[in-house]
Amino acid sequence: MIIKTLVENISEKPELGAEHGLCLYIETKRHKILFDTGASKIFAENALKMGVDLAAVDIVILSHGHYDHGGGIRTFLTLNQTAKIYMQQNAFQNHFSHSIFSQQKYIGLDQGLLPNSRFVFVENGLIIDEELELFSKIAGNRFSPSGNQDLYMEMNGELQQDDFSHEQDLIISENGKTLLVVGCAHRGIVNIVDQFKQERKKMPDVVIGGFHLYNGAAKRDEAPAIVDGIGQALAETKVQYFTGHCTGMKSYEQLKVILGDKLGYISTGSQISL
Ligand SMILES: [Fe+2]
Ligand SMILES: [Fe+2]
């Protein structure tokens, strides 16, 4: 299995663009998967430069209904004529951010994309095939990101605290290895890993994705005590972690001190082989 970061917040390669967003290309024996699409068409420009053929992608997984993950959907639909895009039932709910430091901002998906027969709306989890499974509706409240308090969803015309029921994670099983891919881990990376273990009686081998420890609305990093708690909880697992995007550099550095080699960064253009 090969995982290429098509876009993330930073790029170490001058020829590759970066943005606040996430898009991963994952190639397995059976599938060419796109996990999220970044915030704009940058993922497609980078794919071209990285030798990734987006027309050959056979399945897209959208982690949740935020623009920095689904902002490239329109571009993808013009470049690929076949792949279905799997998302949770309310991914297209209106989503907003609003903090005491910033005005209310729409951060949801482009409503003009609806309706589309290539969208597959999923409620809860779903076994797609022997390799792929969607994992959702995470309970638990250990070290949940405090930045969630500035994120809202529209319900019956009124704004409510987002419950992130529009969030899903992807489990990939190949050659006896299990990879868990998360977008922003709004429900909390510790809760996601806890629930995985509770339901499956084992841990994934590798976890990749954003941990939402940077609150973009308030431009604030997560409290060091929370990051420390997350680091200690993850350190107790026998899992290799890779993160970036909404984890934020300050929290990443703090986690890196605790986790050492168990944590890596997925900047734009990086590649991981499992
Ligand atoms: Fe994000
Ligand atoms: Fe998000």
PDB file of C-alpha atoms and ligand atoms in Angstrom:
ATOM      1  CA  MET A   1       0.000   0.000   0.000  1.00  0.00           C
ATOM      2  CA  ILE A   2       1.247   3.465  -0.907  1.00  0.00           C
ATOM      3  CA  ILE A   3      -0.082   6.682   0.614  1.00  0.00           C
ATOM      4  CA  LYS A   4       0.775   9.961  -1.113  1.00  0.00           C
ATOM      5  CA  THR A   5      -0.160  13.334   0.357  1.00  0.00           C
ATOM      6  CA  LEU A   6      -1.568  15.328  -2.563  1.00  0.00           C
ATOM      7  CA  VAL A   7      -2.231  18.362  -0.416  1.00  0.00           C
ATOM      8  CA  GLU A   8      -1.664  19.455   3.161  1.00  0.00           C
ATOM      9  CA  ASN A   9      -0.985  22.777   4.909  1.00  0.00           C
ATOM     10  CA  ILE A  10       2.732  22.830   4.138  1.00  0.00           C
ATOM     11  CA  SER A  11       4.905  21.685   1.267  1.00  0.00           C
ATOM     12  CA  GLU A  12       8.566  20.854   1.422  1.00  0.00           C
ATOM     13  CA  LYS A  13       8.764  20.759  -2.361  1.00  0.00           C
ATOM     14  CA  PRO A  14       8.684  24.190  -4.031  1.00  0.00           C
ATOM     15  CA  GLU A  15       6.937  22.828  -7.127  1.00  0.00           C
ATOM     16  CA  LEU A  16       3.977  21.542  -5.076  1.00  0.00           C
ATOM     17  CA  GLY A  17       1.304  23.920  -3.791  1.00  0.00           C
ATOM     18  CA  ALA A  18       0.032  23.814  -0.196  1.00  0.00           C
ATOM     19  CA  GLU A  19      -3.155  25.070   1.468  1.00  0.00           C
ATOM     20  CA  HIS A  20      -5.207  24.629   4.621  1.00  0.00           C
ATOM     21  CA  GLY A  21      -6.719  21.328   3.554  1.00  0.00           C
ATOM     22  CA  LEU A  22      -6.143  17.604   3.257  1.00  0.00           C
ATOM     23  CA  CYS A  23      -6.104  15.179   0.337  1.00  0.00           C
ATOM     24  CA  LEU A  24      -4.498  11.723   0.374  1.00  0.00           C
ATOM     25  CA  TYR A  25      -4.099   9.304  -2.538  1.00  0.00           C
ATOM     26  CA  ILE A  26      -3.928   5.680  -1.409  1.00  0.00           C
ATOM     27  CA  GLU A  27      -3.117   2.807  -3.727  1.00  0.00           C
ATOM     28  CA  THR A  28      -3.829  -0.777  -2.637  1.00  0.00           C
ATOM     29  CA  LYS A  29      -3.942  -4.049  -4.579  1.00  0.00           C
ATOM     30  CA  ARG A  30      -7.621  -3.520  -5.383  1.00  0.00           C
ATOM     31  CA  HIS A  31      -8.154   0.202  -5.221  1.00  0.00           C
ATOM     32  CA  LYS A  32      -6.969   3.649  -6.169  1.00  0.00           C
ATOM     33  CA  ILE A  33      -8.523   5.718  -3.392  1.00  0.00           C
ATOM     34  CA  LEU A  34      -8.823   9.454  -2.931  1.00  0.00           C
ATOM     35  CA  PHE A  35      -9.365  10.375   0.714  1.00  0.00           C
ATOM     36  CA  ASP A  36     -10.686  13.967   0.788  1.00  0.00           C
ATOM     37  CA  THR A  37     -10.010  16.543  -1.903  1.00  0.00           C
ATOM     38  CA  GLY A  38      -8.395  19.523  -0.153  1.00  0.00           C
ATOM     39  CA  ALA A  39      -9.897  23.019  -0.278  1.00  0.00           C
ATOM     40  CA  SER A  40      -9.375  23.857  -3.956  1.00  0.00           C
ATOM     41  CA  LYS A  41      -7.985  22.452  -7.208  1.00  0.00           C
ATOM     42  CA  ILE A  42      -4.425  22.372  -5.830  1.00  0.00           C
ATOM     43  CA  PHE A  43      -4.672  18.608  -5.144  1.00  0.00           C
ATOM     44  CA  ALA A  44      -5.231  18.030  -8.872  1.00  0.00           C
ATOM     45  CA  GLU A  45      -2.305  20.254  -9.891  1.00  0.00           C
ATOM     46  CA  ASN A  46      -0.077  18.389  -7.431  1.00  0.00           C
ATOM     47  CA  ALA A  47      -1.380  14.983  -8.588  1.00  0.00           C
ATOM     48  CA  LEU A  48      -0.231  15.793 -12.110  1.00  0.00           C
ATOM     49  CA  LYS A  49       3.247  16.750 -10.859  1.00  0.00           C
ATOM     50  CA  MET A  50       3.413  13.645  -8.622  1.00  0.00           C
ATOM     51  CA  GLY A  51       2.412  11.194 -11.367  1.00  0.00           C
ATOM     52  CA  VAL A  52      -0.979  10.347  -9.849  1.00  0.00           C
ATOM     53  CA  ASP A  53      -3.704   9.756 -12.449  1.00  0.00           C
ATOM     54  CA  LEU A  54      -6.941  11.056 -10.910  1.00  0.00           C
ATOM     55  CA  ALA A  55      -8.986   9.666 -13.824  1.00  0.00           C
ATOM     56  CA  ALA A  56      -8.017   6.167 -12.606  1.00  0.00           C
ATOM     57  CA  VAL A  57      -9.252   6.717  -9.026  1.00  0.00           C
ATOM     58  CA  ASP A  58     -12.045   4.200  -8.409  1.00  0.00           C
ATOM     59  CA  ILE A  59     -13.417   5.433  -5.069  1.00  0.00           C
ATOM     60  CA  VAL A  60     -13.447   8.682  -3.103  1.00  0.00           C
ATOM     61  CA  ILE A  61     -14.029   8.894   0.633  1.00  0.00           C
ATOM     62  CA  LEU A  62     -15.016  12.271   2.075  1.00  0.00           C
ATOM     63  CA  SER A  63     -14.141  12.425   5.760  1.00  0.00           C
ATOM     64  CA  HIS A  64     -16.629  15.190   6.671  1.00  0.00           C
ATOM     65  CA  GLY A  65     -18.556  18.163   5.372  1.00  0.00           C
ATOM     66  CA  HIS A  66     -15.954  20.924   5.703  1.00  0.00           C
ATOM     67  CA  TYR A  67     -14.623  22.962   2.752  1.00  0.00           C
ATOM     68  CA  ASP A  68     -10.961  22.137   3.452  1.00  0.00           C
ATOM     69  CA  HIS A  69     -11.712  18.451   2.735  1.00  0.00           C
ATOM     70  CA  GLY A  70     -14.471  18.704   0.125  1.00  0.00           C
ATOM     71  CA  GLY A  71     -13.448  21.898  -1.686  1.00  0.00           C
ATOM     72  CA  GLY A  72     -11.906  19.929  -4.557  1.00  0.00           C
ATOM     73  CA  ILE A  73     -14.969  17.775  -5.324  1.00  0.00           C
ATOM     74  CA  ARG A  74     -16.076  19.877  -8.315  1.00  0.00           C
ATOM     75  CA  THR A  75     -12.595  19.655  -9.864  1.00  0.00           C
ATOM     76  CA  PHE A  76     -12.461  15.908  -9.214  1.00  0.00           C
ATOM     77  CA  LEU A  77     -15.825  15.333 -10.932  1.00  0.00           C
ATOM     78  CA  THR A  78     -14.505  16.997 -14.095  1.00  0.00           C
ATOM     79  CA  LEU A  79     -11.309  14.879 -14.106  1.00  0.00           C
ATOM     80  CA  ASN A  80     -12.853  11.517 -13.226  1.00  0.00           C
ATOM     81  CA  GLN A  81     -16.034  10.156 -14.793  1.00  0.00           C
ATOM     82  CA  THR A  82     -16.646   6.994 -12.749  1.00  0.00           C
ATOM     83  CA  ALA A  83     -15.630   7.009  -9.074  1.00  0.00           C
ATOM     84  CA  LYS A  84     -18.384   7.295  -6.477  1.00  0.00           C
ATOM     85  CA  ILE A  85     -17.878   9.686  -3.570  1.00  0.00           C
ATOM     86  CA  TYR A  86     -18.822   8.197  -0.189  1.00  0.00           C
ATOM     87  CA  MET A  87     -19.892  10.582   2.557  1.00  0.00           C
ATOM     88  CA  GLN A  88     -22.062  10.578   5.660  1.00  0.00           C
ATOM     89  CA  GLN A  89     -25.762  11.412   5.309  1.00  0.00           C
ATOM     90  CA  ASN A  90     -25.454  14.987   6.552  1.00  0.00           C
ATOM     91  CA  ALA A  91     -22.131  15.951   4.994  1.00  0.00           C
ATOM     92  CA  PHE A  92     -24.008  18.628   3.009  1.00  0.00           C
ATOM     93  CA  GLN A  93     -25.616  20.134   6.102  1.00  0.00           C
ATOM     94  CA  ASN A  94     -24.685  23.833   6.424  1.00  0.00           C
ATOM     95  CA  HIS A  95     -21.597  24.155   8.605  1.00  0.00           C
ATOM     96  CA  PHE A  96     -20.183  27.336  10.116  1.00  0.00           C
ATOM     97  CA  SER A  97     -17.322  28.535  12.281  1.00  0.00           C
ATOM     98  CA  HIS A  98     -17.707  31.438  14.678  1.00  0.00           C
ATOM     99  CA  SER A  99     -15.503  32.511  17.564  1.00  0.00           C
ATOM    100  CA  ILE A 100     -15.148  35.524  19.828  1.00  0.00           C
ATOM    101  CA  PHE A 101     -12.191  36.482  17.611  1.00  0.00           C
ATOM    102  CA  SER A 102     -13.858  36.006  14.230  1.00  0.00           C
ATOM    103  CA  GLN A 103     -17.145  36.522  12.413  1.00  0.00           C
ATOM    104  CA  GLN A 104     -19.435  33.706  11.396  1.00  0.00           C
ATOM    105  CA  LYS A 105     -18.066  31.982   8.324  1.00  0.00           C
ATOM    106  CA  TYR A 106     -19.592  29.282   6.093  1.00  0.00           C
ATOM    107  CA  ILE A 107     -17.216  26.312   6.140  1.00  0.00           C
ATOM    108  CA  GLY A 108     -19.504  23.670   4.598  1.00  0.00           C
ATOM    109  CA  LEU A 109     -19.515  22.076   1.153  1.00  0.00           C
ATOM    110  CA  ASP A 110     -20.601  23.741  -2.106  1.00  0.00           C
ATOM    111  CA  GLN A 111     -24.396  23.236  -2.122  1.00  0.00           C
ATOM    112  CA  GLY A 112     -24.348  23.753  -5.898  1.00  0.00           C
ATOM    113  CA  LEU A 113     -22.911  20.221  -6.250  1.00  0.00           C
ATOM    114  CA  LEU A 114     -26.279  18.708  -5.281  1.00  0.00           C
ATOM    115  CA  PRO A 115     -27.925  16.563  -6.474  1.00  0.00           C
ATOM    116  CA  ASN A 116     -25.357  14.189  -7.938  1.00  0.00           C
ATOM    117  CA  SER A 117     -25.794  10.499  -8.695  1.00  0.00           C
ATOM    118  CA  ARG A 118     -22.112   9.906  -7.958  1.00  0.00           C
ATOM    119  CA  PHE A 119     -22.555  10.782  -4.285  1.00  0.00           C
ATOM    120  CA  VAL A 120     -23.186   7.834  -1.973  1.00  0.00           C
ATOM    121  CA  PHE A 121     -24.723   8.884   1.331  1.00  0.00           C
ATOM    122  CA  VAL A 122     -23.951   6.549   4.189  1.00  0.00           C
ATOM    123  CA  GLU A 123     -25.580   6.334   7.584  1.00  0.00           C
ATOM    124  CA  ASN A 124     -23.229   5.112  10.286  1.00  0.00           C
ATOM    125  CA  GLY A 125     -20.588   2.564   9.202  1.00  0.00           C
ATOM    126  CA  LEU A 126     -20.354   0.554   6.004  1.00  0.00           C
ATOM    127  CA  ILE A 127     -18.327  -2.454   4.850  1.00  0.00           C
ATOM    128  CA  ILE A 128     -17.527  -1.587   1.223  1.00  0.00           C
ATOM    129  CA  ASP A 129     -15.556  -4.760   0.464  1.00  0.00           C
ATOM    130  CA  GLU A 130     -12.811  -6.974   1.948  1.00  0.00           C
ATOM    131  CA  GLU A 131     -10.383  -4.044   1.937  1.00  0.00           C
ATOM    132  CA  LEU A 132     -12.438  -0.970   2.770  1.00  0.00           C
ATOM    133  CA  GLU A 133     -14.740  -0.072   5.632  1.00  0.00           C
ATOM    134  CA  LEU A 134     -16.234   3.203   6.823  1.00  0.00           C
ATOM    135  CA  PHE A 135     -16.175   3.878  10.537  1.00  0.00           C
ATOM    136  CA  SER A 136     -18.427   6.545  12.062  1.00  0.00           C
ATOM    137  CA  LYS A 137     -20.522   7.759  15.028  1.00  0.00           C
ATOM    138  CA  ILE A 138     -17.667   7.874  17.483  1.00  0.00           C
ATOM    139  CA  ALA A 139     -18.712   8.128  21.130  1.00  0.00           C
ATOM    140  CA  GLY A 140     -16.400   8.914  24.018  1.00  0.00           C
ATOM    141  CA  ASN A 141     -15.145  12.245  25.229  1.00  0.00           C
ATOM    142  CA  ARG A 142     -11.509  11.848  26.200  1.00  0.00           C
ATOM    143  CA  PHE A 143      -9.399  14.813  25.110  1.00  0.00           C
ATOM    144  CA  SER A 144     -11.908  15.979  22.505  1.00  0.00           C
ATOM    145  CA  PRO A 145     -10.606  19.036  20.577  1.00  0.00           C
ATOM    146  CA  SER A 146     -11.608  22.277  22.319  1.00  0.00           C
ATOM    147  CA  GLY A 147     -11.687  23.977  18.892  1.00  0.00           C
ATOM    148  CA  ASN A 148     -14.954  22.113  18.234  1.00  0.00           C
ATOM    149  CA  GLN A 149     -16.752  24.640  20.429  1.00  0.00           C
ATOM    150  CA  ASP A 150     -16.400  27.243  17.645  1.00  0.00           C
ATOM    151  CA  LEU A 151     -17.954  24.950  15.012  1.00  0.00           C
ATOM    152  CA  TYR A 152     -21.680  24.858  14.239  1.00  0.00           C
ATOM    153  CA  MET A 153     -24.216  22.994  12.118  1.00  0.00           C
ATOM    154  CA  GLU A 154     -27.598  24.177  10.902  1.00  0.00           C
ATOM    155  CA  MET A 155     -30.583  22.168  12.128  1.00  0.00           C
ATOM    156  CA  ASN A 156     -34.158  23.205  11.279  1.00  0.00           C
ATOM    157  CA  GLY A 157     -32.939  26.686  10.358  1.00  0.00           C
ATOM    158  CA  GLU A 158     -31.050  27.212  13.599  1.00  0.00           C
ATOM    159  CA  LEU A 159     -27.370  26.998  14.431  1.00  0.00           C
ATOM    160  CA  GLN A 160     -26.367  24.365  16.943  1.00  0.00           C
ATOM    161  CA  GLN A 161     -23.045  23.106  18.209  1.00  0.00           C
ATOM    162  CA  ASP A 162     -21.751  20.674  15.590  1.00  0.00           C
ATOM    163  CA  ASP A 163     -22.071  17.048  16.741  1.00  0.00           C
ATOM    164  CA  PHE A 164     -19.832  15.786  13.882  1.00  0.00           C
ATOM    165  CA  SER A 165     -22.266  13.072  12.903  1.00  0.00           C
ATOM    166  CA  HIS A 166     -21.123  14.042   9.375  1.00  0.00           C
ATOM    167  CA  GLU A 167     -17.648  12.673  10.133  1.00  0.00           C
ATOM    168  CA  GLN A 168     -16.390   9.252   9.047  1.00  0.00           C
ATOM    169  CA  ASP A 169     -13.036   7.491   9.040  1.00  0.00           C
ATOM    170  CA  LEU A 170     -11.706   4.877   6.624  1.00  0.00           C
ATOM    171  CA  ILE A 171     -10.321   1.479   7.585  1.00  0.00           C
ATOM    172  CA  ILE A 172      -8.139  -0.235   4.982  1.00  0.00           C
ATOM    173  CA  SER A 173      -7.067  -3.852   5.464  1.00  0.00           C
ATOM    174  CA  GLU A 174      -4.416  -5.312   3.184  1.00  0.00           C
ATOM    175  CA  ASN A 175      -1.809  -8.045   3.637  1.00  0.00           C
ATOM    176  CA  GLY A 176      -2.752  -8.449   7.307  1.00  0.00           C
ATOM    177  CA  LYS A 177      -2.139  -4.748   8.024  1.00  0.00           C
ATOM    178  CA  THR A 178      -4.807  -2.291   9.078  1.00  0.00           C
ATOM    179  CA  LEU A 179      -4.679   1.411   8.314  1.00  0.00           C
ATOM    180  CA  LEU A 180      -7.086   3.885   9.891  1.00  0.00           C
ATOM    181  CA  VAL A 181      -7.429   7.161   7.995  1.00  0.00           C
ATOM    182  CA  VAL A 182      -9.066  10.197   9.614  1.00  0.00           C
ATOM    183  CA  GLY A 183      -9.764  13.651   8.158  1.00  0.00           C
ATOM    184  CA  CYS A 184      -9.830  16.110  11.056  1.00  0.00           C
ATOM    185  CA  ALA A 185     -10.661  13.687  13.908  1.00  0.00           C
ATOM    186  CA  HIS A 186     -13.165  16.215  15.241  1.00  0.00           C
ATOM    187  CA  ARG A 187     -14.592  13.513  17.537  1.00  0.00           C
ATOM    188  CA  GLY A 188     -11.119  13.230  19.063  1.00  0.00           C
ATOM    189  CA  ILE A 189      -8.305  10.976  17.911  1.00  0.00           C
ATOM    190  CA  VAL A 190      -8.150   9.194  21.282  1.00  0.00           C
ATOM    191  CA  ASN A 191     -11.913   8.439  21.145  1.00  0.00           C
ATOM    192  CA  ILE A 192     -11.607   7.165  17.574  1.00  0.00           C
ATOM    193  CA  VAL A 193      -8.736   4.825  18.444  1.00  0.00           C
ATOM    194  CA  ASP A 194     -10.509   3.745  21.673  1.00  0.00           C
ATOM    195  CA  GLN A 195     -13.686   2.842  19.787  1.00  0.00           C
ATOM    196  CA  PHE A 196     -11.744   1.000  17.106  1.00  0.00           C
ATOM    197  CA  LYS A 197     -10.151  -1.145  19.811  1.00  0.00           C
ATOM    198  CA  GLN A 198     -13.413  -1.644  21.687  1.00  0.00           C
ATOM    199  CA  GLU A 199     -15.267  -2.860  18.602  1.00  0.00           C
ATOM    200  CA  ARG A 200     -12.506  -4.904  16.993  1.00  0.00           C
ATOM    201  CA  LYS A 201     -10.532  -6.106  20.012  1.00  0.00           C
ATOM    202  CA  LYS A 202      -7.338  -4.979  18.297  1.00  0.00           C
ATOM    203  CA  MET A 203      -5.597  -1.790  17.247  1.00  0.00           C
ATOM    204  CA  PRO A 204      -4.881  -0.512  13.741  1.00  0.00           C
ATOM    205  CA  ASP A 205      -1.217  -0.785  12.735  1.00  0.00           C
ATOM    206  CA  VAL A 206      -1.096   2.743  11.381  1.00  0.00           C
ATOM    207  CA  VAL A 207      -3.252   5.854  11.875  1.00  0.00           C
ATOM    208  CA  ILE A 208      -3.041   8.798   9.461  1.00  0.00           C
ATOM    209  CA  GLY A 209      -4.794  12.170   9.456  1.00  0.00           C
ATOM    210  CA  GLY A 210      -5.435  15.514  11.128  1.00  0.00           C
ATOM    211  CA  PHE A 211      -6.077  15.655  14.879  1.00  0.00           C
ATOM    212  CA  HIS A 212      -7.771  19.096  14.968  1.00  0.00           C
ATOM    213  CA  LEU A 213      -5.560  20.576  17.649  1.00  0.00           C
ATOM    214  CA  TYR A 214      -5.428  23.974  15.934  1.00  0.00           C
ATOM    215  CA  ASN A 215      -8.580  26.082  16.160  1.00  0.00           C
ATOM    216  CA  GLY A 216      -8.614  28.002  12.869  1.00  0.00           C
ATOM    217  CA  ALA A 217     -11.589  30.185  13.859  1.00  0.00           C
ATOM    218  CA  ALA A 218      -9.885  31.548  16.980  1.00  0.00           C
ATOM    219  CA  LYS A 219      -6.340  31.087  15.620  1.00  0.00           C
ATOM    220  CA  ARG A 220      -5.404  29.216  18.778  1.00  0.00           C
ATOM    221  CA  ASP A 221      -3.467  26.059  19.472  1.00  0.00           C
ATOM    222  CA  GLU A 222      -4.937  23.394  21.747  1.00  0.00           C
ATOM    223  CA  ALA A 223      -4.174  23.745  25.467  1.00  0.00           C
ATOM    224  CA  PRO A 224      -0.818  22.036  26.204  1.00  0.00           C
ATOM    225  CA  ALA A 225      -2.418  19.932  28.974  1.00  0.00           C
ATOM    226  CA  ILE A 226      -4.887  18.405  26.479  1.00  0.00           C
ATOM    227  CA  VAL A 227      -2.129  17.773  23.912  1.00  0.00           C
ATOM    228  CA  ASP A 228      -0.089  16.144  26.637  1.00  0.00           C
ATOM    229  CA  GLY A 229      -3.044  13.877  27.555  1.00  0.00           C
ATOM    230  CA  ILE A 230      -3.471  12.880  23.911  1.00  0.00           C
ATOM    231  CA  GLY A 231       0.249  12.194  23.576  1.00  0.00           C
ATOM    232  CA  GLN A 232       0.276  10.002  26.686  1.00  0.00           C
ATOM    233  CA  ALA A 233      -2.834   8.086  25.551  1.00  0.00           C
ATOM    234  CA  LEU A 234      -1.416   7.480  22.062  1.00  0.00           C
ATOM    235  CA  ALA A 235       1.971   6.496  23.510  1.00  0.00           C
ATOM    236  CA  GLU A 236       0.274   3.607  25.332  1.00  0.00           C
ATOM    237  CA  THR A 237      -0.795   2.104  21.993  1.00  0.00           C
ATOM    238  CA  LYS A 238       1.383   0.060  19.647  1.00  0.00           C
ATOM    239  CA  VAL A 239       0.402   2.175  16.664  1.00  0.00           C
ATOM    240  CA  GLN A 240       2.429   4.200  14.167  1.00  0.00           C
ATOM    241  CA  TYR A 241       0.886   7.664  13.746  1.00  0.00           C
ATOM    242  CA  PHE A 242       1.218  10.203  10.947  1.00  0.00           C
ATOM    243  CA  THR A 243      -0.442  13.576  11.221  1.00  0.00           C
ATOM    244  CA  GLY A 244      -0.551  17.107   9.825  1.00  0.00           C
ATOM    245  CA  HIS A 245      -3.197  19.562   8.574  1.00  0.00           C
ATOM    246  CA  CYS A 246      -5.406  20.723  11.489  1.00  0.00           C
ATOM    247  CA  THR A 247      -3.081  19.268  14.140  1.00  0.00           C
ATOM    248  CA  GLY A 248      -1.089  22.507  13.935  1.00  0.00           C
ATOM    249  CA  MET A 249       2.679  22.744  14.145  1.00  0.00           C
ATOM    250  CA  LYS A 250       2.851  23.689  17.821  1.00  0.00           C
ATOM    251  CA  SER A 251       0.791  20.683  18.954  1.00  0.00           C
ATOM    252  CA  TYR A 252       2.636  18.453  16.482  1.00  0.00           C
ATOM    253  CA  GLU A 253       5.971  19.421  18.030  1.00  0.00           C
ATOM    254  CA  GLN A 254       4.581  18.746  21.510  1.00  0.00           C
ATOM    255  CA  LEU A 255       3.239  15.330  20.460  1.00  0.00           C
ATOM    256  CA  LYS A 256       6.543  14.552  18.716  1.00  0.00           C
ATOM    257  CA  VAL A 257       8.446  14.979  21.991  1.00  0.00           C
ATOM    258  CA  ILE A 258       6.150  12.415  23.656  1.00  0.00           C
ATOM    259  CA  LEU A 259       5.760   9.961  20.761  1.00  0.00           C
ATOM    260  CA  GLY A 260       9.182  10.182  19.090  1.00  0.00           C
ATOM    261  CA  ASP A 261       9.455   7.712  16.180  1.00  0.00           C
ATOM    262  CA  LYS A 262       5.827   6.688  16.681  1.00  0.00           C
ATOM    263  CA  LEU A 263       4.778   9.978  15.042  1.00  0.00           C
ATOM    264  CA  GLY A 264       5.554  11.374  11.600  1.00  0.00           C
ATOM    265  CA  TYR A 265       4.392  14.379   9.571  1.00  0.00           C
ATOM    266  CA  ILE A 266       2.522  14.130   6.250  1.00  0.00           C
ATOM    267  CA  SER A 267       3.453  17.295   4.342  1.00  0.00           C
ATOM    268  CA  THR A 268       2.394  17.834   0.722  1.00  0.00           C
ATOM    269  CA  GLY A 269       4.342  15.469  -1.533  1.00  0.00           C
ATOM    270  CA  SER A 270       5.258  12.998   1.209  1.00  0.00           C
ATOM    271  CA  GLN A 271       4.900   9.279   0.570  1.00  0.00           C
ATOM    272  CA  ILE A 272       4.448   6.335   2.931  1.00  0.00           C
ATOM    273  CA  SER A 273       4.724   2.652   1.985  1.00  0.00           C
ATOM    274  CA  LEU A 274       3.116  -0.007   4.164  1.00  0.00           C
TER     275      LEU A 274
HETATM  276 FE    FE B   1      -9.708  20.112   8.346  1.00  0.00          FE
HETATM  277 FE    FE B   2     -12.938  19.840   9.786  1.00  0.00          FE
END
